[in-house]
């Protein structure tokens, strides 16, 4: 009996010539370093620089790269660029796309680096690493790097309201604490700068040893109150703009918007707008992507017999992660009959109440995934109470 001949397995070919000019951009305020790899260039990368912010000079450099490649090969090649997500935002990416150039923005933390304790780092080394990452990405190699989805100008602008409010709130807290600290040094406590009669009560204050407040101290506190009242007015204006946009979303009856989150008991305008503008406006393929984007995904460490959990990665949107943990604590109060609350209580009770903090992070992850399903597909959270219509 003849044995069947074994099948011949041929390895999949890896494409090295994709018919394009690959360019990486190392951006800084002073200069932009352009590292390129062109067809017919003996696989040697060229490096040039243009002044920072000189978009016209960058386009001239691109045209020169195209002309040199055509002179060597007799063909026209498109340009594919890559740059790190950073302080420059996405305006350069949008400008390149507008010119018909394929542009990619990469998460710099996702690019593999040497694990040596001391390693060299220069613009030249980083530029070459970006080009290699772009080549591997275009070849289709899995998990070589994580490309950032650039938001549209409208989506990016929608975040401004909640981020500005958070900044203003932080400044308000700083002014309140500074006023209380100045008064505490004089033996005065119990003064609340946020009360409406703050100026009248300031005139009535006496130091701990019975004196009137010193003249220069009073003047400084009055100036602090001026800035505090300006902040309160600005916070009120920002909140009015936020509420107006939520009301407009309700009138438009959009199938997926922050207004839908307001239907759930325990979620107000602040949480709804922030969760939507910082995360749920994006498209996610699965729940793992949702948790990873918020920095709530677990980080396992497994090798041989070693199998342990390192906690959440925190490599995500810090605003969304902080908000979800705050909302998870409030969820326990406003949604006591929901399945998520019952899961949390059973888990904590099973472990003797010693794991409330790790469990609340897990609850925040589950809650974010449930809210994503509710907004994207209309799946109501099990046992969740809704607000009356």
XYZ file of N, CA and C in Angstrom, residues 26 38 78 121 149 153 207 209 267 283 300 371:
36
model
N 9.726 62.973 12.092
C 10.033 63.230 13.491
C 9.813 64.720 13.724
N 13.101 54.879 -0.601
C 12.517 54.953 -1.945
C 12.873 53.717 -2.747
N 3.684 56.604 -5.251
C 3.006 57.401 -4.228
C 3.833 57.468 -2.948
N 19.095 56.981 21.697
C 17.863 57.559 21.149
C 18.203 58.881 20.478
N -6.568 56.258 15.277
C -7.645 56.746 14.424
C -7.805 58.244 14.660
N -12.405 66.925 12.550
C -12.370 68.215 13.245
C -13.583 68.447 14.136
N -8.945 87.478 63.181
C -7.882 86.499 63.329
C -8.070 85.711 64.620
N -6.290 85.671 67.190
C -6.001 86.458 68.388
C -6.852 87.725 68.484
N -26.939 58.733 35.611
C -26.032 59.372 34.655
C -26.597 60.739 34.298
N -15.742 54.147 16.805
C -16.188 52.802 16.424
C -15.248 51.779 17.038
N -1.998 40.467 31.809
C -1.483 39.197 32.349
C 0.033 39.078 32.186
N -22.389 50.104 28.535
C -22.837 51.381 27.968
C -22.542 51.448 26.475
